[in-house]
Amino acid sequence: AAKGAPAKGAAAPRFASCARCGAPYCSRECQVADWKKSGGRHRATCPRIMAFRDGGFGRDQKREAVVEGCLKKIRMYVMPFYVGHRASRGDGVLFVQSSNPLEDFFFEGDVTRRGAKQDRRIVCDYVTPADFDARLVAEDFEIALARRGVLAAVADANNDDRRAALLFRFSCGFVAAVSTPVVPDLRLCAALAE
C-alpha cells in the first residue's frame, strides 16, 4: 500500500466525534484545537448542528441557514452570474442545486458530519418564471411547491435591483426560494459579469 494509505483489506479509518453533535475529528487533540481556535468555531456551531440534526430548526431557520451557510461560500461566484443573466434575459431566479444535503453547506469543516470529505459543489442556472413552469416543473413536479416563493422572490428583486432572487434545491429534499442582497455591490457584479 502507498504511504499513508490503508492496507489492502483494512477497514476505513474511524473518526473521533463530538459527543454533542457528532462532528468528526481525526483525534481528540484536533477536536480540542477546533473548540478553541478561530474564536471557538466549533463552540459556536455545535448547538446549531445539534438543532439542525435533531429537528430543532423550523423551516424559516433552515432557510436562513441556507442563505448564511451556502451564500457566504458561493456569493462571489454566483452574484455576477445572476446580475449578468438578469440584464440579458430579464427577471428570473438563480437556481442553485447541489447533489449534497443542506447540512454540508451549513456545517463548517473539511469533512462532513458522517466523516466523508466535504464536497460543496453546486450547479447554477438562471430561470425565468416562464422557464420555471415550462422546464423545471415539467422535470420535477415537486418543485412546483416552490412556485409561490419563487414569484415572491422575483417580485422583490424586480422592485429593488440591489436584491437577488434565488431558488435552492439540495439532495435531502430541501427547497427554498429567497430574496437576498446582491453582494458585492451591483456595479461590481455587473462589471464581473461582462
PDB file of C-alpha atoms in Angstrom:
ATOM      1  CA  ALA A   1       0.000   0.000   0.000  1.00  0.00           C
ATOM      2  CA  ALA A   2       1.124   3.572  -0.631  1.00  0.00           C
ATOM      3  CA  LYS A   3       2.478   5.538   2.287  1.00  0.00           C
ATOM      4  CA  GLY A   4      -0.437   6.779   4.405  1.00  0.00           C
ATOM      5  CA  ALA A   5      -2.982   4.585   2.577  1.00  0.00           C
ATOM      6  CA  PRO A   6      -4.807   1.858   4.487  1.00  0.00           C
ATOM      7  CA  ALA A   7      -3.501  -1.652   3.881  1.00  0.00           C
ATOM      8  CA  LYS A   8      -5.439  -3.812   1.443  1.00  0.00           C
ATOM      9  CA  GLY A   9      -8.486  -5.198   3.209  1.00  0.00           C
ATOM     10  CA  ALA A  10      -8.066  -2.814   6.152  1.00  0.00           C
ATOM     11  CA  ALA A  11     -11.101  -1.001   7.481  1.00  0.00           C
ATOM     12  CA  ALA A  12     -11.534   2.670   6.613  1.00  0.00           C
ATOM     13  CA  PRO A  13     -10.156   4.986   9.292  1.00  0.00           C
ATOM     14  CA  ARG A  14     -12.606   5.838  12.041  1.00  0.00           C
ATOM     15  CA  PHE A  15     -13.062   9.380  13.210  1.00  0.00           C
ATOM     16  CA  ALA A  16     -13.488  10.508  16.783  1.00  0.00           C
ATOM     17  CA  SER A  17     -16.560  12.668  17.080  1.00  0.00           C
ATOM     18  CA  CYS A  18     -18.055  15.395  19.180  1.00  0.00           C
ATOM     19  CA  ALA A  19     -20.294  13.801  21.819  1.00  0.00           C
ATOM     20  CA  ARG A  20     -22.925  16.512  21.325  1.00  0.00           C
ATOM     21  CA  CYS A  21     -23.303  16.998  17.575  1.00  0.00           C
ATOM     22  CA  GLY A  22     -21.328  14.147  16.054  1.00  0.00           C
ATOM     23  CA  ALA A  23     -18.830  16.342  14.157  1.00  0.00           C
ATOM     24  CA  PRO A  24     -15.915  14.073  13.153  1.00  0.00           C
ATOM     25  CA  TYR A  25     -12.316  14.659  14.203  1.00  0.00           C
ATOM     26  CA  CYS A  26      -9.155  12.694  13.441  1.00  0.00           C
ATOM     27  CA  SER A  27      -8.132  12.921  17.099  1.00  0.00           C
ATOM     28  CA  ARG A  28      -9.049  14.360  20.482  1.00  0.00           C
ATOM     29  CA  GLU A  29      -6.287  16.957  20.020  1.00  0.00           C
ATOM     30  CA  CYS A  30      -7.886  18.215  16.784  1.00  0.00           C
ATOM     31  CA  GLN A  31     -11.256  18.433  18.495  1.00  0.00           C
ATOM     32  CA  VAL A  32      -9.845  20.495  21.367  1.00  0.00           C
ATOM     33  CA  ALA A  33      -7.985  22.747  18.902  1.00  0.00           C
ATOM     34  CA  ASP A  34     -11.152  23.305  16.864  1.00  0.00           C
ATOM     35  CA  TRP A  35     -13.089  24.155  20.014  1.00  0.00           C
ATOM     36  CA  LYS A  36     -10.537  26.847  20.889  1.00  0.00           C
ATOM     37  CA  LYS A  37      -9.309  28.174  17.506  1.00  0.00           C
ATOM     38  CA  SER A  38     -10.937  30.798  15.299  1.00  0.00           C
ATOM     39  CA  GLY A  39     -12.776  32.280  18.234  1.00  0.00           C
ATOM     40  CA  GLY A  40     -14.202  28.878  19.129  1.00  0.00           C
ATOM     41  CA  ARG A  41     -15.569  27.942  15.685  1.00  0.00           C
ATOM     42  CA  HIS A  42     -16.939  24.602  16.813  1.00  0.00           C
ATOM     43  CA  ARG A  43     -18.195  26.045  20.087  1.00  0.00           C
ATOM     44  CA  ALA A  44     -20.360  28.437  18.067  1.00  0.00           C
ATOM     45  CA  THR A  45     -21.597  25.883  15.517  1.00  0.00           C
ATOM     46  CA  CYS A  46     -22.105  22.847  17.765  1.00  0.00           C
ATOM     47  CA  PRO A  47     -25.512  23.950  19.156  1.00  0.00           C
ATOM     48  CA  ARG A  48     -26.699  24.855  15.634  1.00  0.00           C
ATOM     49  CA  ILE A  49     -25.617  21.473  14.272  1.00  0.00           C
ATOM     50  CA  MET A  50     -27.467  19.720  17.099  1.00  0.00           C
ATOM     51  CA  ALA A  51     -30.614  21.751  16.466  1.00  0.00           C
ATOM     52  CA  PHE A  52     -30.372  21.097  12.744  1.00  0.00           C
ATOM     53  CA  ARG A  53     -29.807  17.377  13.224  1.00  0.00           C
ATOM     54  CA  ASP A  54     -32.482  16.933  15.888  1.00  0.00           C
ATOM     55  CA  GLY A  55     -35.160  18.848  14.007  1.00  0.00           C
ATOM     56  CA  GLY A  56     -34.921  21.865  16.290  1.00  0.00           C
ATOM     57  CA  PHE A  57     -34.785  24.189  13.286  1.00  0.00           C
ATOM     58  CA  GLY A  58     -38.033  25.335  11.815  1.00  0.00           C
ATOM     59  CA  ARG A  59     -38.486  25.956   8.101  1.00  0.00           C
ATOM     60  CA  ASP A  60     -37.543  29.645   8.336  1.00  0.00           C
ATOM     61  CA  GLN A  61     -34.414  28.864  10.348  1.00  0.00           C
ATOM     62  CA  LYS A  62     -33.333  26.311   7.738  1.00  0.00           C
ATOM     63  CA  ARG A  63     -33.900  28.937   5.065  1.00  0.00           C
ATOM     64  CA  GLU A  64     -31.643  31.324   6.992  1.00  0.00           C
ATOM     65  CA  ALA A  65     -29.055  28.553   7.314  1.00  0.00           C
ATOM     66  CA  VAL A  66     -29.088  28.178   3.518  1.00  0.00           C
ATOM     67  CA  VAL A  67     -28.580  31.876   2.960  1.00  0.00           C
ATOM     68  CA  GLU A  68     -25.890  32.190   5.633  1.00  0.00           C
ATOM     69  CA  GLY A  69     -24.052  28.940   5.112  1.00  0.00           C
ATOM     70  CA  CYS A  70     -24.288  28.459   1.392  1.00  0.00           C
ATOM     71  CA  LEU A  71     -24.195  32.010   0.116  1.00  0.00           C
ATOM     72  CA  LYS A  72     -21.180  33.060   2.135  1.00  0.00           C
ATOM     73  CA  LYS A  73     -19.246  30.295   0.367  1.00  0.00           C
ATOM     74  CA  ILE A  74     -20.501  30.956  -3.186  1.00  0.00           C
ATOM     75  CA  ARG A  75     -21.605  34.610  -3.283  1.00  0.00           C
ATOM     76  CA  MET A  76     -18.564  35.950  -5.178  1.00  0.00           C
ATOM     77  CA  TYR A  77     -19.172  33.427  -7.960  1.00  0.00           C
ATOM     78  CA  VAL A  78     -22.939  33.369  -8.328  1.00  0.00           C
ATOM     79  CA  MET A  79     -23.919  37.010  -7.915  1.00  0.00           C
ATOM     80  CA  PRO A  80     -22.134  38.253 -11.069  1.00  0.00           C
ATOM     81  CA  PHE A  81     -23.712  35.291 -12.911  1.00  0.00           C
ATOM     82  CA  TYR A  82     -27.140  36.337 -11.623  1.00  0.00           C
ATOM     83  CA  VAL A  83     -26.679  40.053 -12.404  1.00  0.00           C
ATOM     84  CA  GLY A  84     -25.402  39.345 -15.931  1.00  0.00           C
ATOM     85  CA  HIS A  85     -28.260  36.986 -16.764  1.00  0.00           C
ATOM     86  CA  ARG A  86     -30.883  39.294 -15.295  1.00  0.00           C
ATOM     87  CA  ALA A  87     -29.550  42.122 -17.502  1.00  0.00           C
ATOM     88  CA  SER A  88     -29.673  39.985 -20.644  1.00  0.00           C
ATOM     89  CA  ARG A  89     -32.721  37.765 -20.039  1.00  0.00           C
ATOM     90  CA  GLY A  90     -34.994  39.823 -17.797  1.00  0.00           C
ATOM     91  CA  ASP A  91     -36.496  38.933 -14.432  1.00  0.00           C
ATOM     92  CA  GLY A  92     -35.760  35.486 -13.096  1.00  0.00           C
ATOM     93  CA  VAL A  93     -34.307  33.420 -10.315  1.00  0.00           C
ATOM     94  CA  LEU A  94     -30.865  31.929  -9.807  1.00  0.00           C
ATOM     95  CA  PHE A  95     -31.479  28.196  -9.400  1.00  0.00           C
ATOM     96  CA  VAL A  96     -28.744  26.745  -7.156  1.00  0.00           C
ATOM     97  CA  GLN A  97     -28.690  22.952  -6.927  1.00  0.00           C
ATOM     98  CA  SER A  98     -26.447  20.538  -5.076  1.00  0.00           C
ATOM     99  CA  SER A  99     -26.211  16.756  -5.041  1.00  0.00           C
ATOM    100  CA  ASN A 100     -25.332  17.119  -1.364  1.00  0.00           C
ATOM    101  CA  PRO A 101     -27.585  17.669   1.642  1.00  0.00           C
ATOM    102  CA  LEU A 102     -28.171  21.122   3.081  1.00  0.00           C
ATOM    103  CA  GLU A 103     -26.220  20.319   6.240  1.00  0.00           C
ATOM    104  CA  ASP A 104     -22.982  20.028   4.209  1.00  0.00           C
ATOM    105  CA  PHE A 105     -23.242  23.762   3.483  1.00  0.00           C
ATOM    106  CA  PHE A 106     -24.338  24.563   6.992  1.00  0.00           C
ATOM    107  CA  PHE A 107     -21.563  22.556   8.637  1.00  0.00           C
ATOM    108  CA  GLU A 108     -18.090  24.131   8.784  1.00  0.00           C
ATOM    109  CA  GLY A 109     -15.068  21.909   8.318  1.00  0.00           C
ATOM    110  CA  ASP A 110     -13.158  19.742   5.869  1.00  0.00           C
ATOM    111  CA  VAL A 111     -15.256  16.635   6.474  1.00  0.00           C
ATOM    112  CA  THR A 112     -18.987  16.073   6.780  1.00  0.00           C
ATOM    113  CA  ARG A 113     -20.637  15.018   9.994  1.00  0.00           C
ATOM    114  CA  ARG A 114     -20.540  11.477   8.564  1.00  0.00           C
ATOM    115  CA  GLY A 115     -16.731  11.624   8.162  1.00  0.00           C
ATOM    116  CA  ALA A 116     -16.666  11.954   4.355  1.00  0.00           C
ATOM    117  CA  LYS A 117     -14.577  14.599   2.589  1.00  0.00           C
ATOM    118  CA  GLN A 118     -16.580  17.821   2.355  1.00  0.00           C
ATOM    119  CA  ASP A 119     -17.982  18.416  -1.156  1.00  0.00           C
ATOM    120  CA  ARG A 120     -19.803  21.689  -1.720  1.00  0.00           C
ATOM    121  CA  ARG A 121     -20.189  21.606  -5.493  1.00  0.00           C
ATOM    122  CA  ILE A 122     -23.177  23.409  -6.902  1.00  0.00           C
ATOM    123  CA  VAL A 123     -24.812  23.814 -10.292  1.00  0.00           C
ATOM    124  CA  CYS A 124     -26.345  27.187 -11.152  1.00  0.00           C
ATOM    125  CA  ASP A 125     -28.901  28.076 -13.781  1.00  0.00           C
ATOM    126  CA  TYR A 126     -30.788  31.293 -14.449  1.00  0.00           C
ATOM    127  CA  VAL A 127     -34.503  30.575 -14.769  1.00  0.00           C
ATOM    128  CA  THR A 128     -37.220  32.990 -15.835  1.00  0.00           C
ATOM    129  CA  PRO A 129     -40.736  32.479 -14.417  1.00  0.00           C
ATOM    130  CA  ALA A 130     -41.835  31.034 -17.799  1.00  0.00           C
ATOM    131  CA  ASP A 131     -38.842  28.626 -17.779  1.00  0.00           C
ATOM    132  CA  PHE A 132     -39.731  27.629 -14.234  1.00  0.00           C
ATOM    133  CA  ASP A 133     -43.181  26.458 -15.305  1.00  0.00           C
ATOM    134  CA  ALA A 134     -42.241  25.012 -18.697  1.00  0.00           C
ATOM    135  CA  ARG A 135     -38.991  23.305 -17.803  1.00  0.00           C
ATOM    136  CA  LEU A 136     -38.467  22.803 -14.079  1.00  0.00           C
ATOM    137  CA  VAL A 137     -41.998  21.847 -13.135  1.00  0.00           C
ATOM    138  CA  ALA A 138     -42.175  19.520 -16.168  1.00  0.00           C
ATOM    139  CA  GLU A 139     -38.967  17.770 -14.968  1.00  0.00           C
ATOM    140  CA  ASP A 140     -39.850  17.647 -11.271  1.00  0.00           C
ATOM    141  CA  PHE A 141     -43.444  18.253 -10.235  1.00  0.00           C
ATOM    142  CA  GLU A 142     -42.440  18.640  -6.561  1.00  0.00           C
ATOM    143  CA  ILE A 143     -40.553  21.844  -7.374  1.00  0.00           C
ATOM    144  CA  ALA A 144     -43.942  23.359  -8.247  1.00  0.00           C
ATOM    145  CA  LEU A 145     -44.487  23.685  -4.491  1.00  0.00           C
ATOM    146  CA  ALA A 146     -41.841  26.442  -4.503  1.00  0.00           C
ATOM    147  CA  ARG A 147     -43.628  28.448  -7.229  1.00  0.00           C
ATOM    148  CA  ARG A 148     -45.214  30.985  -4.875  1.00  0.00           C
ATOM    149  CA  GLY A 149     -41.881  31.606  -3.140  1.00  0.00           C
ATOM    150  CA  VAL A 150     -40.090  31.941  -6.484  1.00  0.00           C
ATOM    151  CA  LEU A 151     -42.588  34.518  -7.742  1.00  0.00           C
ATOM    152  CA  ALA A 152     -42.361  36.479  -4.471  1.00  0.00           C
ATOM    153  CA  ALA A 153     -38.526  36.469  -4.588  1.00  0.00           C
ATOM    154  CA  VAL A 154     -38.538  37.549  -8.256  1.00  0.00           C
ATOM    155  CA  ALA A 155     -41.028  40.361  -7.485  1.00  0.00           C
ATOM    156  CA  ASP A 156     -38.881  41.527  -4.559  1.00  0.00           C
ATOM    157  CA  ALA A 157     -35.743  41.582  -6.741  1.00  0.00           C
ATOM    158  CA  ASN A 158     -37.705  43.307  -9.526  1.00  0.00           C
ATOM    159  CA  ASN A 159     -38.671  46.109  -7.118  1.00  0.00           C
ATOM    160  CA  ASP A 160     -35.057  46.578  -5.926  1.00  0.00           C
ATOM    161  CA  ASP A 161     -32.111  45.958  -8.280  1.00  0.00           C
ATOM    162  CA  ARG A 162     -29.873  45.538  -5.227  1.00  0.00           C
ATOM    163  CA  ARG A 163     -31.645  42.268  -4.386  1.00  0.00           C
ATOM    164  CA  ALA A 164     -31.344  38.843  -5.999  1.00  0.00           C
ATOM    165  CA  ALA A 165     -33.921  36.059  -6.279  1.00  0.00           C
ATOM    166  CA  LEU A 166     -32.532  32.590  -5.546  1.00  0.00           C
ATOM    167  CA  LEU A 167     -34.028  29.115  -5.535  1.00  0.00           C
ATOM    168  CA  PHE A 168     -32.091  26.402  -3.678  1.00  0.00           C
ATOM    169  CA  ARG A 169     -32.542  22.643  -4.015  1.00  0.00           C
ATOM    170  CA  PHE A 170     -30.465  20.107  -2.079  1.00  0.00           C
ATOM    171  CA  SER A 171     -30.317  16.313  -2.290  1.00  0.00           C
ATOM    172  CA  CYS A 172     -32.011  15.984   1.104  1.00  0.00           C
ATOM    173  CA  GLY A 173     -35.199  17.360  -0.493  1.00  0.00           C
ATOM    174  CA  PHE A 174     -34.898  20.836   0.980  1.00  0.00           C
ATOM    175  CA  VAL A 175     -36.112  23.554  -1.400  1.00  0.00           C
ATOM    176  CA  ALA A 176     -36.250  27.275  -0.603  1.00  0.00           C
ATOM    177  CA  ALA A 177     -36.840  30.448  -2.598  1.00  0.00           C
ATOM    178  CA  VAL A 178     -35.287  33.568  -1.091  1.00  0.00           C
ATOM    179  CA  SER A 179     -34.561  37.181  -1.877  1.00  0.00           C
ATOM    180  CA  THR A 180     -31.161  38.370  -0.668  1.00  0.00           C
ATOM    181  CA  PRO A 181     -28.925  41.410  -1.158  1.00  0.00           C
ATOM    182  CA  VAL A 182     -26.591  41.433  -4.162  1.00  0.00           C
ATOM    183  CA  VAL A 183     -23.088  41.282  -2.688  1.00  0.00           C
ATOM    184  CA  PRO A 184     -20.627  42.552  -3.770  1.00  0.00           C
ATOM    185  CA  ASP A 185     -22.440  45.658  -4.936  1.00  0.00           C
ATOM    186  CA  LEU A 186     -24.450  45.769  -8.150  1.00  0.00           C
ATOM    187  CA  ARG A 187     -21.883  47.763 -10.173  1.00  0.00           C
ATOM    188  CA  LEU A 188     -19.071  45.366  -9.334  1.00  0.00           C
ATOM    189  CA  CYS A 189     -21.236  42.343 -10.137  1.00  0.00           C
ATOM    190  CA  ALA A 190     -22.218  43.908 -13.469  1.00  0.00           C
ATOM    191  CA  ALA A 191     -18.539  44.537 -14.306  1.00  0.00           C
ATOM    192  CA  LEU A 192     -17.571  40.989 -13.351  1.00  0.00           C
ATOM    193  CA  ALA A 193     -20.426  39.580 -15.443  1.00  0.00           C
ATOM    194  CA  GLU A 194     -19.071  41.148 -18.654  1.00  0.00           C
TER     195      GLU A 194
END
